């Protein structure tokens, strides 16, 4: 779970200025999605720090949530599509 959280924090641009988040049409509110994901990650980090051992289901749900949000952020132009990074 710790590795997954680290990968998510690296892949998602949480430090993006609000001006860039809310610039033009979007598919879902990028700011709200990133705020939600940040809260989820903080909750999981707190649980890990208290000795909680997550189940595979918990890890999978976090992964699915992060992938969906990553996809929306890519559609909104906040993350460069992996196909265009060549």
mmCIF file with all atom_site columns, C-alpha atoms in Angstrom:
data_model
loop_
_atom_site.group_PDB
_atom_site.id
_atom_site.type_symbol
_atom_site.label_atom_id
_atom_site.label_alt_id
_atom_site.label_comp_id
_atom_site.label_asym_id
_atom_site.label_entity_id
_atom_site.label_seq_id
_atom_site.pdbx_PDB_ins_code
_atom_site.Cartn_x
_atom_site.Cartn_y
_atom_site.Cartn_z
_atom_site.occupancy
_atom_site.B_iso_or_equiv
_atom_site.pdbx_formal_charge
_atom_site.auth_seq_id
_atom_site.auth_comp_id
_atom_site.auth_asym_id
_atom_site.auth_atom_id
_atom_site.pdbx_PDB_model_num
ATOM 1  C CA . UNK A 1 1  ? 0.000   0.000  0.000   1.00 0.00 ? 1  UNK A CA 1
ATOM 2  C CA . UNK A 1 2  ? 2.853   2.373  0.817   1.00 0.00 ? 2  UNK A CA 1
ATOM 3  C CA . UNK A 1 3  ? 4.390   1.858  -2.619  1.00 0.00 ? 3  UNK A CA 1
ATOM 4  C CA . UNK A 1 4  ? 1.036   2.454  -4.307  1.00 0.00 ? 4  UNK A CA 1
ATOM 5  C CA . UNK A 1 5  ? 0.527   5.693  -2.378  1.00 0.00 ? 5  UNK A CA 1
ATOM 6  C CA . UNK A 1 6  ? 4.010   6.851  -3.388  1.00 0.00 ? 6  UNK A CA 1
ATOM 7  C CA . UNK A 1 7  ? 3.323   6.048  -7.062  1.00 0.00 ? 7  UNK A CA 1
ATOM 8  C CA . UNK A 1 8  ? 0.015   7.931  -6.963  1.00 0.00 ? 8  UNK A CA 1
ATOM 9  C CA . UNK A 1 9  ? 1.589   10.981 -5.301  1.00 0.00 ? 9  UNK A CA 1
ATOM 10 C CA . UNK A 1 10 ? 4.281   10.963 -8.014  1.00 0.00 ? 10 UNK A CA 1
ATOM 11 C CA . UNK A 1 11 ? 1.851   10.566 -10.943 1.00 0.00 ? 11 UNK A CA 1
ATOM 12 C CA . UNK A 1 12 ? -0.853  13.038 -9.887  1.00 0.00 ? 12 UNK A CA 1
ATOM 13 C CA . UNK A 1 13 ? 0.066   16.750 -10.009 1.00 0.00 ? 13 UNK A CA 1
ATOM 14 C CA . UNK A 1 14 ? -1.384  17.736 -6.613  1.00 0.00 ? 14 UNK A CA 1
ATOM 15 C CA . UNK A 1 15 ? 0.548   21.030 -6.650  1.00 0.00 ? 15 UNK A CA 1
ATOM 16 C CA . UNK A 1 16 ? -1.125  22.322 -9.836  1.00 0.00 ? 16 UNK A CA 1
ATOM 17 C CA . UNK A 1 17 ? -2.268  25.949 -9.414  1.00 0.00 ? 17 UNK A CA 1
ATOM 18 C CA . UNK A 1 18 ? -6.029  26.515 -9.288  1.00 0.00 ? 18 UNK A CA 1
ATOM 19 C CA . UNK A 1 19 ? -5.805  28.733 -12.374 1.00 0.00 ? 19 UNK A CA 1
ATOM 20 C CA . UNK A 1 20 ? -4.629  25.774 -14.430 1.00 0.00 ? 20 UNK A CA 1
ATOM 21 C CA . UNK A 1 21 ? -7.125  23.346 -12.834 1.00 0.00 ? 21 UNK A CA 1
ATOM 22 C CA . UNK A 1 22 ? -10.134 25.450 -13.748 1.00 0.00 ? 22 UNK A CA 1
ATOM 23 C CA . UNK A 1 23 ? -9.132  26.632 -17.201 1.00 0.00 ? 23 UNK A CA 1
ATOM 24 C CA . UNK A 1 24 ? -11.599 25.702 -19.916 1.00 0.00 ? 24 UNK A CA 1
ATOM 25 C CA . UNK A 1 25 ? -14.110 22.897 -20.321 1.00 0.00 ? 25 UNK A CA 1
ATOM 26 C CA . UNK A 1 26 ? -13.541 19.734 -18.346 1.00 0.00 ? 26 UNK A CA 1
ATOM 27 C CA . UNK A 1 27 ? -14.841 16.234 -17.832 1.00 0.00 ? 27 UNK A CA 1
ATOM 28 C CA . UNK A 1 28 ? -15.389 16.175 -14.085 1.00 0.00 ? 28 UNK A CA 1
ATOM 29 C CA . UNK A 1 29 ? -13.988 18.727 -11.668 1.00 0.00 ? 29 UNK A CA 1
ATOM 30 C CA . UNK A 1 30 ? -10.235 18.180 -11.510 1.00 0.00 ? 30 UNK A CA 1
ATOM 31 C CA . UNK A 1 31 ? -9.864  20.134 -8.261  1.00 0.00 ? 31 UNK A CA 1
ATOM 32 C CA . UNK A 1 32 ? -12.564 18.177 -6.454  1.00 0.00 ? 32 UNK A CA 1
ATOM 33 C CA . UNK A 1 33 ? -11.215 14.863 -7.735  1.00 0.00 ? 33 UNK A CA 1
ATOM 34 C CA . UNK A 1 34 ? -7.658  15.688 -6.659  1.00 0.00 ? 34 UNK A CA 1
ATOM 35 C CA . UNK A 1 35 ? -8.886  16.918 -3.258  1.00 0.00 ? 35 UNK A CA 1
ATOM 36 C CA . UNK A 1 36 ? -10.831 13.682 -2.804  1.00 0.00 ? 36 UNK A CA 1
ATOM 37 C CA . UNK A 1 37 ? -7.855  11.533 -3.784  1.00 0.00 ? 37 UNK A CA 1
ATOM 38 C CA . UNK A 1 38 ? -5.533  13.510 -1.500  1.00 0.00 ? 38 UNK A CA 1
ATOM 39 C CA . UNK A 1 39 ? -7.913  12.923 1.437   1.00 0.00 ? 39 UNK A CA 1
ATOM 40 C CA . UNK A 1 40 ? -8.060  9.208  0.629   1.00 0.00 ? 40 UNK A CA 1
ATOM 41 C CA . UNK A 1 41 ? -4.261  8.998  0.508   1.00 0.00 ? 41 UNK A CA 1
ATOM 42 C CA . UNK A 1 42 ? -3.915  10.861 3.806   1.00 0.00 ? 42 UNK A CA 1
ATOM 43 C CA . UNK A 1 43 ? -6.412  8.480  5.417   1.00 0.00 ? 43 UNK A CA 1
ATOM 44 C CA . UNK A 1 44 ? -4.518  5.434  4.130   1.00 0.00 ? 44 UNK A CA 1
ATOM 45 C CA . UNK A 1 45 ? -1.176  6.897  5.258   1.00 0.00 ? 45 UNK A CA 1
ATOM 46 C CA . UNK A 1 46 ? -2.608  7.445  8.751   1.00 0.00 ? 46 UNK A CA 1
ATOM 47 C CA . UNK A 1 47 ? -3.909  3.882  8.885   1.00 0.00 ? 47 UNK A CA 1
ATOM 48 C CA . UNK A 1 48 ? -0.531  2.513  7.781   1.00 0.00 ? 48 UNK A CA 1
ATOM 49 C CA . UNK A 1 49 ? 1.243   4.629  10.402  1.00 0.00 ? 49 UNK A CA 1
ATOM 50 C CA . UNK A 1 50 ? -0.951  3.106  13.125  1.00 0.00 ? 50 UNK A CA 1
ATOM 51 C CA . UNK A 1 51 ? -0.037  -0.430 12.061  1.00 0.00 ? 51 UNK A CA 1
ATOM 52 C CA . UNK A 1 52 ? -3.082  -1.264 9.917   1.00 0.00 ? 52 UNK A CA 1
ATOM 53 C CA . UNK A 1 53 ? -2.467  -4.037 7.388   1.00 0.00 ? 53 UNK A CA 1
ATOM 54 C CA . UNK A 1 54 ? -4.640  -3.348 4.319   1.00 0.00 ? 54 UNK A CA 1
ATOM 55 C CA . UNK A 1 55 ? -6.415  -6.143 2.519   1.00 0.00 ? 55 UNK A CA 1
ATOM 56 C CA . UNK A 1 56 ? -5.935  -6.755 -1.182  1.00 0.00 ? 56 UNK A CA 1
ATOM 57 C CA . UNK A 1 57 ? -9.449  -5.371 -1.678  1.00 0.00 ? 57 UNK A CA 1
ATOM 58 C CA . UNK A 1 58 ? -8.503  -2.067 -0.045  1.00 0.00 ? 58 UNK A CA 1
ATOM 59 C CA . UNK A 1 59 ? -5.376  -1.797 -2.186  1.00 0.00 ? 59 UNK A CA 1
ATOM 60 C CA . UNK A 1 60 ? -7.331  -2.636 -5.338  1.00 0.00 ? 60 UNK A CA 1
ATOM 61 C CA . UNK A 1 61 ? -10.047 -0.044 -4.579  1.00 0.00 ? 61 UNK A CA 1
ATOM 62 C CA . UNK A 1 62 ? -7.434  2.663  -4.062  1.00 0.00 ? 62 UNK A CA 1
ATOM 63 C CA . UNK A 1 63 ? -5.719  1.673  -7.318  1.00 0.00 ? 63 UNK A CA 1
ATOM 64 C CA . UNK A 1 64 ? -9.003  1.776  -9.271  1.00 0.00 ? 64 UNK A CA 1
ATOM 65 C CA . UNK A 1 65 ? -9.935  5.157  -7.814  1.00 0.00 ? 65 UNK A CA 1
ATOM 66 C CA . UNK A 1 66 ? -6.520  6.618  -8.647  1.00 0.00 ? 66 UNK A CA 1
ATOM 67 C CA . UNK A 1 67 ? -6.619  5.246  -12.205 1.00 0.00 ? 67 UNK A CA 1
ATOM 68 C CA . UNK A 1 68 ? -10.069 6.737  -12.833 1.00 0.00 ? 68 UNK A CA 1
ATOM 69 C CA . UNK A 1 69 ? -8.982  10.135 -11.529 1.00 0.00 ? 69 UNK A CA 1
ATOM 70 C CA . UNK A 1 70 ? -5.738  9.925  -13.539 1.00 0.00 ? 70 UNK A CA 1
ATOM 71 C CA . UNK A 1 71 ? -7.818  9.257  -16.652 1.00 0.00 ? 71 UNK A CA 1
ATOM 72 C CA . UNK A 1 72 ? -10.039 12.298 -16.046 1.00 0.00 ? 72 UNK A CA 1
ATOM 73 C CA . UNK A 1 73 ? -7.003  14.507 -15.402 1.00 0.00 ? 73 UNK A CA 1
ATOM 74 C CA . UNK A 1 74 ? -5.481  13.267 -18.669 1.00 0.00 ? 74 UNK A CA 1
ATOM 75 C CA . UNK A 1 75 ? -8.723  14.072 -20.531 1.00 0.00 ? 75 UNK A CA 1
ATOM 76 C CA . UNK A 1 76 ? -8.712  17.547 -18.962 1.00 0.00 ? 76 UNK A CA 1
ATOM 77 C CA . UNK A 1 77 ? -5.154  18.141 -20.195 1.00 0.00 ? 77 UNK A CA 1
ATOM 78 C CA . UNK A 1 78 ? -3.503  18.301 -16.750 1.00 0.00 ? 78 UNK A CA 1
ATOM 79 C CA . UNK A 1 79 ? -1.447  15.169 -17.373 1.00 0.00 ? 79 UNK A CA 1
ATOM 80 C CA . UNK A 1 80 ? 0.159   14.369 -20.696 1.00 0.00 ? 80 UNK A CA 1
ATOM 81 C CA . UNK A 1 81 ? -1.246  11.193 -22.189 1.00 0.00 ? 81 UNK A CA 1
ATOM 82 C CA . UNK A 1 82 ? 1.229   8.271  -22.041 1.00 0.00 ? 82 UNK A CA 1
ATOM 83 C CA . UNK A 1 83 ? 0.749   7.876  -25.820 1.00 0.00 ? 83 UNK A CA 1
ATOM 84 C CA . UNK A 1 84 ? 2.021   11.436 -26.384 1.00 0.00 ? 84 UNK A CA 1
ATOM 85 C CA . UNK A 1 85 ? 5.108   11.180 -24.149 1.00 0.00 ? 85 UNK A CA 1
ATOM 86 C CA . UNK A 1 86 ? 7.322   9.567  -26.752 1.00 0.00 ? 86 UNK A CA 1
#
